[in-house]
Amino acid sequence: RAKAEGRNRVAFFEAAMQASLLHRYELEQDLRAALRLGQFELWVQAQFEGGAKMNGAEALVRWRHPVRGLVSPAEFIPIAEETGLIVPLGAWVLRSACEAIRALQGAGRSLRISVNVSARQFLEHDFIAQVREILEQSGADPSRLTLELTESVLIDSFDVVAGRMRELHALGIRFSLDDFGTGYSSLAYLKRLPLSELKIDRSFVRDVPADPEDAALVEGIIAVAHLLHLDVVAEGVETPEQQQFLRAAGCGSFQGFLLHRPQPIDDWLKDVFG
Ligand code: C2E
Ligand code: MG
Ligand code: MG
Ligand code: MG
């Protein structure tokens, strides 16, 4: 009996594996066509300084799949990275964000836009040239653009990464370290990078103020940021209690469902322009 059960379990496991491989294969095929078919949408989530002053927004890509509906980037960004599609997709996101910056400038609104950049995209040989070209063509003020990198970009080729960051920072671009605390960066490394900002990962924010360990971690992260003269943004702020705790701990900016739910960028721009 045990043997039959074991066989069943193996059969079930194999079927599940096959289904997920098929799912994955289909996603990959569909993803390749998605850019050409114009199925990606740029959404944004506003960021707020101190109490309620909006100072910008983070660009978040969405995939409007004809059958699956709105697909989360958590599902397709890893595939886009593996297949290399992240390079043209990332360029499209950056271009769209820079066009929005230009529109905001034109209306005299000094809001910033943050763009997520994957390690693979950042390490592409002509990334700097791409950024320069997009800035030139869009007419966006580079100082209104923040590039969000995660610690994963620092795993190898630290000197290459640091060199590129310095070159882009010299144009006026800000850098933010996203999902801070979930990766491997050492303080010695952070000190040597032209960063302007740290983002506290949502996983640390979730259980404050109730969880004393997370509360202590968040305070530690903020202390490190201040030591390095960096701005601090907390992500995933869902309750007034979280925001209050973070503010009291010295966190300067906030992002989360409490303050703003991600929305299509055109809707957001309309709201901003009133
Ligand atoms: P991220 O950069 O850490 O972005 C924050 C994520 O947290 C977003 O998920 C946002 O919708 C979500 N979020 C914001 N506030 C709250 C909150 O209060 N509660 C909860 N539960 N969630 C909140 P999203 O849009 O699904 O994006 C997931 C990840 O996909 C991003 O994490 C980022 O790593 C990646 N991503 C999104 N757009 C791009 C892109 O254009 N390029 C690249 N390379 N990655 C992207
Ligand atoms: Mg981000
Ligand atoms: Mg983040
Ligand atoms: Mg995060």
mmCIF file of C-alpha atoms in Angstrom, residues 35-243:
data_model
loop_
_atom_site.group_PDB
_atom_site.id
_atom_site.type_symbol
_atom_site.label_atom_id
_atom_site.label_comp_id
_atom_site.label_asym_id
_atom_site.label_seq_id
_atom_site.Cartn_x
_atom_site.Cartn_y
_atom_site.Cartn_z
ATOM 1 C CA LEU A 35 6.245 43.870 -26.079
ATOM 2 C CA ARG A 36 5.513 43.825 -29.795
ATOM 3 C CA LEU A 37 1.763 43.640 -29.089
ATOM 4 C CA GLY A 38 1.855 46.543 -26.664
ATOM 5 C CA GLN A 39 0.527 44.509 -23.730
ATOM 6 C CA PHE A 40 2.667 46.145 -21.060
ATOM 7 C CA GLU A 41 1.267 48.995 -19.011
ATOM 8 C CA LEU A 42 3.077 51.419 -16.787
ATOM 9 C CA TRP A 43 1.518 51.923 -13.380
ATOM 10 C CA VAL A 44 2.784 54.082 -10.556
ATOM 11 C CA GLN A 45 2.581 54.208 -6.799
ATOM 12 C CA ALA A 46 3.010 57.620 -5.221
ATOM 13 C CA GLN A 47 5.564 58.315 -2.485
ATOM 14 C CA PHE A 48 5.015 60.743 0.352
ATOM 15 C CA GLU A 49 7.379 62.793 2.459
ATOM 16 C CA GLY A 50 6.737 63.247 6.172
ATOM 17 C CA GLY A 51 2.995 63.493 6.668
ATOM 18 C CA ALA A 52 1.159 63.674 3.363
ATOM 19 C CA LYS A 53 3.272 65.638 0.895
ATOM 20 C CA MET A 54 3.615 63.725 -2.365
ATOM 21 C CA ASN A 55 7.176 63.915 -3.665
ATOM 22 C CA GLY A 56 7.053 61.419 -6.494
ATOM 23 C CA ALA A 57 6.127 57.927 -7.542
ATOM 24 C CA GLU A 58 7.603 54.519 -8.288
ATOM 25 C CA ALA A 59 7.013 53.091 -11.759
ATOM 26 C CA LEU A 60 5.654 49.522 -11.640
ATOM 27 C CA VAL A 61 5.141 47.544 -14.810
ATOM 28 C CA ARG A 62 2.030 45.412 -15.441
ATOM 29 C CA TRP A 63 1.280 42.891 -18.152
ATOM 30 C CA ARG A 64 -2.232 42.898 -19.575
ATOM 31 C CA HIS A 65 -2.436 39.309 -20.835
ATOM 32 C CA PRO A 66 -5.362 38.649 -23.221
ATOM 33 C CA VAL A 67 -6.372 35.440 -21.378
ATOM 34 C CA ARG A 68 -4.766 35.603 -17.944
ATOM 35 C CA GLY A 69 -5.708 39.210 -17.266
ATOM 36 C CA LEU A 70 -3.357 41.495 -15.346
ATOM 37 C CA VAL A 71 -0.175 39.522 -14.588
ATOM 38 C CA SER A 72 1.983 40.603 -11.643
ATOM 39 C CA PRO A 73 5.612 41.557 -12.277
ATOM 40 C CA ALA A 74 6.558 39.116 -9.508
ATOM 41 C CA GLU A 75 5.484 36.411 -11.959
ATOM 42 C CA PHE A 76 7.002 37.661 -15.215
ATOM 43 C CA ILE A 77 10.061 39.748 -14.272
ATOM 44 C CA PRO A 78 12.090 36.645 -13.292
ATOM 45 C CA ILE A 79 11.253 35.055 -16.683
ATOM 46 C CA ALA A 80 12.047 38.305 -18.477
ATOM 47 C CA GLU A 81 15.423 38.347 -16.700
ATOM 48 C CA GLU A 82 16.261 34.768 -17.662
ATOM 49 C CA THR A 83 15.272 35.231 -21.287
ATOM 50 C CA GLY A 84 16.943 38.619 -21.647
ATOM 51 C CA LEU A 85 13.628 40.248 -22.511
ATOM 52 C CA ILE A 86 14.161 42.478 -19.478
ATOM 53 C CA VAL A 87 16.544 44.569 -21.589
ATOM 54 C CA PRO A 88 13.990 45.884 -24.137
ATOM 55 C CA LEU A 89 11.211 45.806 -21.514
ATOM 56 C CA GLY A 90 13.324 47.784 -19.053
ATOM 57 C CA ALA A 91 14.161 50.313 -21.764
ATOM 58 C CA TRP A 92 10.446 50.726 -22.498
ATOM 59 C CA VAL A 93 9.708 51.329 -18.794
ATOM 60 C CA LEU A 94 12.548 53.849 -18.522
ATOM 61 C CA ARG A 95 11.417 55.688 -21.653
ATOM 62 C CA SER A 96 7.815 55.862 -20.434
ATOM 63 C CA ALA A 97 8.925 57.107 -17.017
ATOM 64 C CA CYS A 98 11.167 59.778 -18.572
ATOM 65 C CA GLU A 99 8.322 60.977 -20.789
ATOM 66 C CA ALA A 100 6.204 61.360 -17.660
ATOM 67 C CA ILE A 101 9.008 63.304 -15.951
ATOM 68 C CA ARG A 102 9.133 65.604 -18.977
ATOM 69 C CA ALA A 103 5.359 66.142 -18.830
ATOM 70 C CA LEU A 104 5.556 66.957 -15.119
ATOM 71 C CA GLN A 105 8.433 69.399 -15.695
ATOM 72 C CA GLY A 106 6.450 71.064 -18.471
ATOM 73 C CA ALA A 107 3.623 71.646 -16.017
ATOM 74 C CA GLY A 108 6.030 73.010 -13.421
ATOM 75 C CA ARG A 109 5.604 70.035 -11.092
ATOM 76 C CA SER A 110 8.838 68.951 -9.470
ATOM 77 C CA LEU A 111 7.967 65.349 -8.754
ATOM 78 C CA ARG A 112 10.441 62.491 -9.001
ATOM 79 C CA ILE A 113 9.951 59.115 -10.623
ATOM 80 C CA SER A 114 11.724 55.951 -9.493
ATOM 81 C CA VAL A 115 12.378 53.145 -11.941
ATOM 82 C CA ASN A 116 13.307 49.555 -11.010
ATOM 83 C CA VAL A 117 16.357 48.303 -12.871
ATOM 84 C CA SER A 118 17.248 44.585 -12.906
ATOM 85 C CA ALA A 119 20.822 43.444 -12.447
ATOM 86 C CA ARG A 120 20.812 41.943 -15.922
ATOM 87 C CA GLN A 121 19.620 45.234 -17.427
ATOM 88 C CA PHE A 122 22.073 47.350 -15.461
ATOM 89 C CA LEU A 123 24.993 45.120 -16.492
ATOM 90 C CA GLU A 124 24.097 45.224 -20.197
ATOM 91 C CA HIS A 125 27.144 46.570 -22.032
ATOM 92 C CA ASP A 126 25.400 49.656 -23.417
ATOM 93 C CA PHE A 127 23.153 50.492 -20.448
ATOM 94 C CA ILE A 128 24.703 53.932 -19.939
ATOM 95 C CA ALA A 129 24.311 54.785 -23.614
ATOM 96 C CA GLN A 130 20.651 53.700 -23.440
ATOM 97 C CA VAL A 131 19.991 55.922 -20.454
ATOM 98 C CA ARG A 132 21.697 58.898 -22.067
ATOM 99 C CA GLU A 133 19.711 58.450 -25.255
ATOM 100 C CA ILE A 134 16.391 58.144 -23.415
ATOM 101 C CA LEU A 135 17.172 61.242 -21.342
ATOM 102 C CA GLU A 136 18.080 63.220 -24.451
ATOM 103 C CA GLN A 137 15.089 62.105 -26.505
ATOM 104 C CA SER A 138 12.587 62.643 -23.705
ATOM 105 C CA GLY A 139 14.051 65.896 -22.400
ATOM 106 C CA ALA A 140 13.658 64.641 -18.824
ATOM 107 C CA ASP A 141 15.684 66.344 -16.090
ATOM 108 C CA PRO A 142 18.028 63.572 -14.848
ATOM 109 C CA SER A 143 17.779 64.836 -11.282
ATOM 110 C CA ARG A 144 14.078 63.877 -11.312
ATOM 111 C CA LEU A 145 14.979 60.281 -12.120
ATOM 112 C CA THR A 146 15.796 57.704 -9.440
ATOM 113 C CA LEU A 147 17.053 54.260 -10.414
ATOM 114 C CA GLU A 148 16.213 51.506 -7.939
ATOM 115 C CA LEU A 149 18.746 48.689 -7.736
ATOM 116 C CA THR A 150 18.609 45.670 -5.451
ATOM 117 C CA GLU A 151 21.534 44.210 -3.575
ATOM 118 C CA SER A 152 21.617 41.360 -6.126
ATOM 119 C CA VAL A 153 23.383 43.689 -8.564
ATOM 120 C CA LEU A 154 26.293 43.917 -6.098
ATOM 121 C CA ILE A 155 26.980 40.194 -5.894
ATOM 122 C CA ASP A 156 29.522 40.239 -8.660
ATOM 123 C CA SER A 157 31.555 42.870 -10.440
ATOM 124 C CA PHE A 158 31.302 45.431 -7.657
ATOM 125 C CA ASP A 159 33.809 47.720 -9.373
ATOM 126 C CA VAL A 160 31.922 47.646 -12.675
ATOM 127 C CA VAL A 161 28.639 48.390 -10.909
ATOM 128 C CA ALA A 162 30.144 51.165 -8.794
ATOM 129 C CA GLY A 163 31.795 52.698 -11.882
ATOM 130 C CA ARG A 164 28.531 52.743 -13.826
ATOM 131 C CA MET A 165 26.659 54.187 -10.898
ATOM 132 C CA ARG A 166 29.199 57.000 -10.588
ATOM 133 C CA GLU A 167 28.951 57.777 -14.280
ATOM 134 C CA LEU A 168 25.151 57.978 -14.151
ATOM 135 C CA HIS A 169 25.185 59.845 -10.868
ATOM 136 C CA ALA A 170 27.434 62.438 -12.526
ATOM 137 C CA LEU A 171 24.542 63.130 -14.926
ATOM 138 C CA GLY A 172 22.364 63.936 -11.912
ATOM 139 C CA ILE A 173 20.544 60.611 -11.570
ATOM 140 C CA ARG A 174 19.748 59.435 -8.028
ATOM 141 C CA PHE A 175 20.213 55.839 -6.892
ATOM 142 C CA SER A 176 18.062 53.958 -4.424
ATOM 143 C CA LEU A 177 18.847 50.567 -2.883
ATOM 144 C CA ASP A 178 15.574 48.622 -3.060
ATOM 145 C CA ASP A 179 14.386 45.847 -0.718
ATOM 146 C CA PHE A 180 17.164 46.798 1.652
ATOM 147 C CA GLY A 181 17.997 44.227 4.293
ATOM 148 C CA THR A 182 16.944 41.188 2.283
ATOM 149 C CA GLY A 183 20.254 40.810 0.415
ATOM 150 C CA TYR A 184 23.919 40.632 1.167
ATOM 151 C CA SER A 185 25.356 44.105 1.031
ATOM 152 C CA SER A 186 27.982 44.988 3.563
ATOM 153 C CA LEU A 187 28.210 48.441 5.057
ATOM 154 C CA ALA A 188 31.687 48.822 3.587
ATOM 155 C CA TYR A 189 30.190 48.405 0.118
ATOM 156 C CA LEU A 190 27.306 50.791 0.706
ATOM 157 C CA LYS A 191 29.730 53.480 1.724
ATOM 158 C CA ARG A 192 31.522 53.246 -1.601
ATOM 159 C CA LEU A 193 28.431 53.655 -3.786
ATOM 160 C CA PRO A 194 26.857 56.948 -4.900
ATOM 161 C CA LEU A 195 23.513 56.135 -3.263
ATOM 162 C CA SER A 196 20.906 58.735 -2.340
ATOM 163 C CA GLU A 197 18.334 56.496 -0.732
ATOM 164 C CA LEU A 198 17.585 53.194 1.002
ATOM 165 C CA LYS A 199 14.206 51.496 0.758
ATOM 166 C CA ILE A 200 13.195 49.412 3.750
ATOM 167 C CA ASP A 201 11.739 46.165 2.474
ATOM 168 C CA ARG A 202 8.061 45.491 3.080
ATOM 169 C CA SER A 203 8.906 42.332 5.029
ATOM 170 C CA PHE A 204 10.403 44.461 7.837
ATOM 171 C CA VAL A 205 7.538 46.941 7.824
ATOM 172 C CA ARG A 206 4.740 44.362 7.945
ATOM 173 C CA ASP A 207 4.846 43.533 11.660
ATOM 174 C CA VAL A 208 5.876 46.842 13.186
ATOM 175 C CA PRO A 209 5.224 48.191 15.697
ATOM 176 C CA ALA A 210 3.945 44.982 17.360
ATOM 177 C CA ASP A 211 6.980 42.754 16.694
ATOM 178 C CA PRO A 212 9.890 44.006 18.847
ATOM 179 C CA GLU A 213 12.543 42.320 16.692
ATOM 180 C CA ASP A 214 11.284 43.885 13.473
ATOM 181 C CA ALA A 215 10.921 47.190 15.274
ATOM 182 C CA ALA A 216 14.570 46.999 16.319
ATOM 183 C CA LEU A 217 15.649 45.996 12.808
ATOM 184 C CA VAL A 218 13.795 48.917 11.254
ATOM 185 C CA GLU A 219 15.395 51.301 13.736
ATOM 186 C CA GLY A 220 18.780 49.815 12.899
ATOM 187 C CA ILE A 221 18.269 50.229 9.161
ATOM 188 C CA ILE A 222 17.233 53.847 9.621
ATOM 189 C CA ALA A 223 20.278 54.482 11.816
ATOM 190 C CA VAL A 224 22.546 53.018 9.126
ATOM 191 C CA ALA A 225 20.885 55.153 6.457
ATOM 192 C CA HIS A 226 21.374 58.314 8.501
ATOM 193 C CA LEU A 227 24.978 57.407 9.202
ATOM 194 C CA LEU A 228 25.547 57.186 5.446
ATOM 195 C CA HIS A 229 23.537 60.401 4.838
ATOM 196 C CA LEU A 230 20.870 58.595 2.841
ATOM 197 C CA ASP A 231 17.164 59.280 2.553
ATOM 198 C CA VAL A 232 14.947 56.467 3.799
ATOM 199 C CA VAL A 233 11.752 55.265 2.138
ATOM 200 C CA ALA A 234 9.586 52.604 3.756
ATOM 201 C CA GLU A 235 7.637 50.357 1.413
ATOM 202 C CA GLY A 236 4.443 48.445 2.137
ATOM 203 C CA VAL A 237 3.003 50.903 4.646
ATOM 204 C CA GLU A 238 -0.548 49.700 5.209
ATOM 205 C CA THR A 239 -1.575 51.105 8.591
ATOM 206 C CA PRO A 240 -1.377 54.463 10.380
ATOM 207 C CA GLU A 241 0.411 52.667 13.247
ATOM 208 C CA GLN A 242 3.186 51.523 10.928
ATOM 209 C CA GLN A 243 3.612 54.997 9.494
#
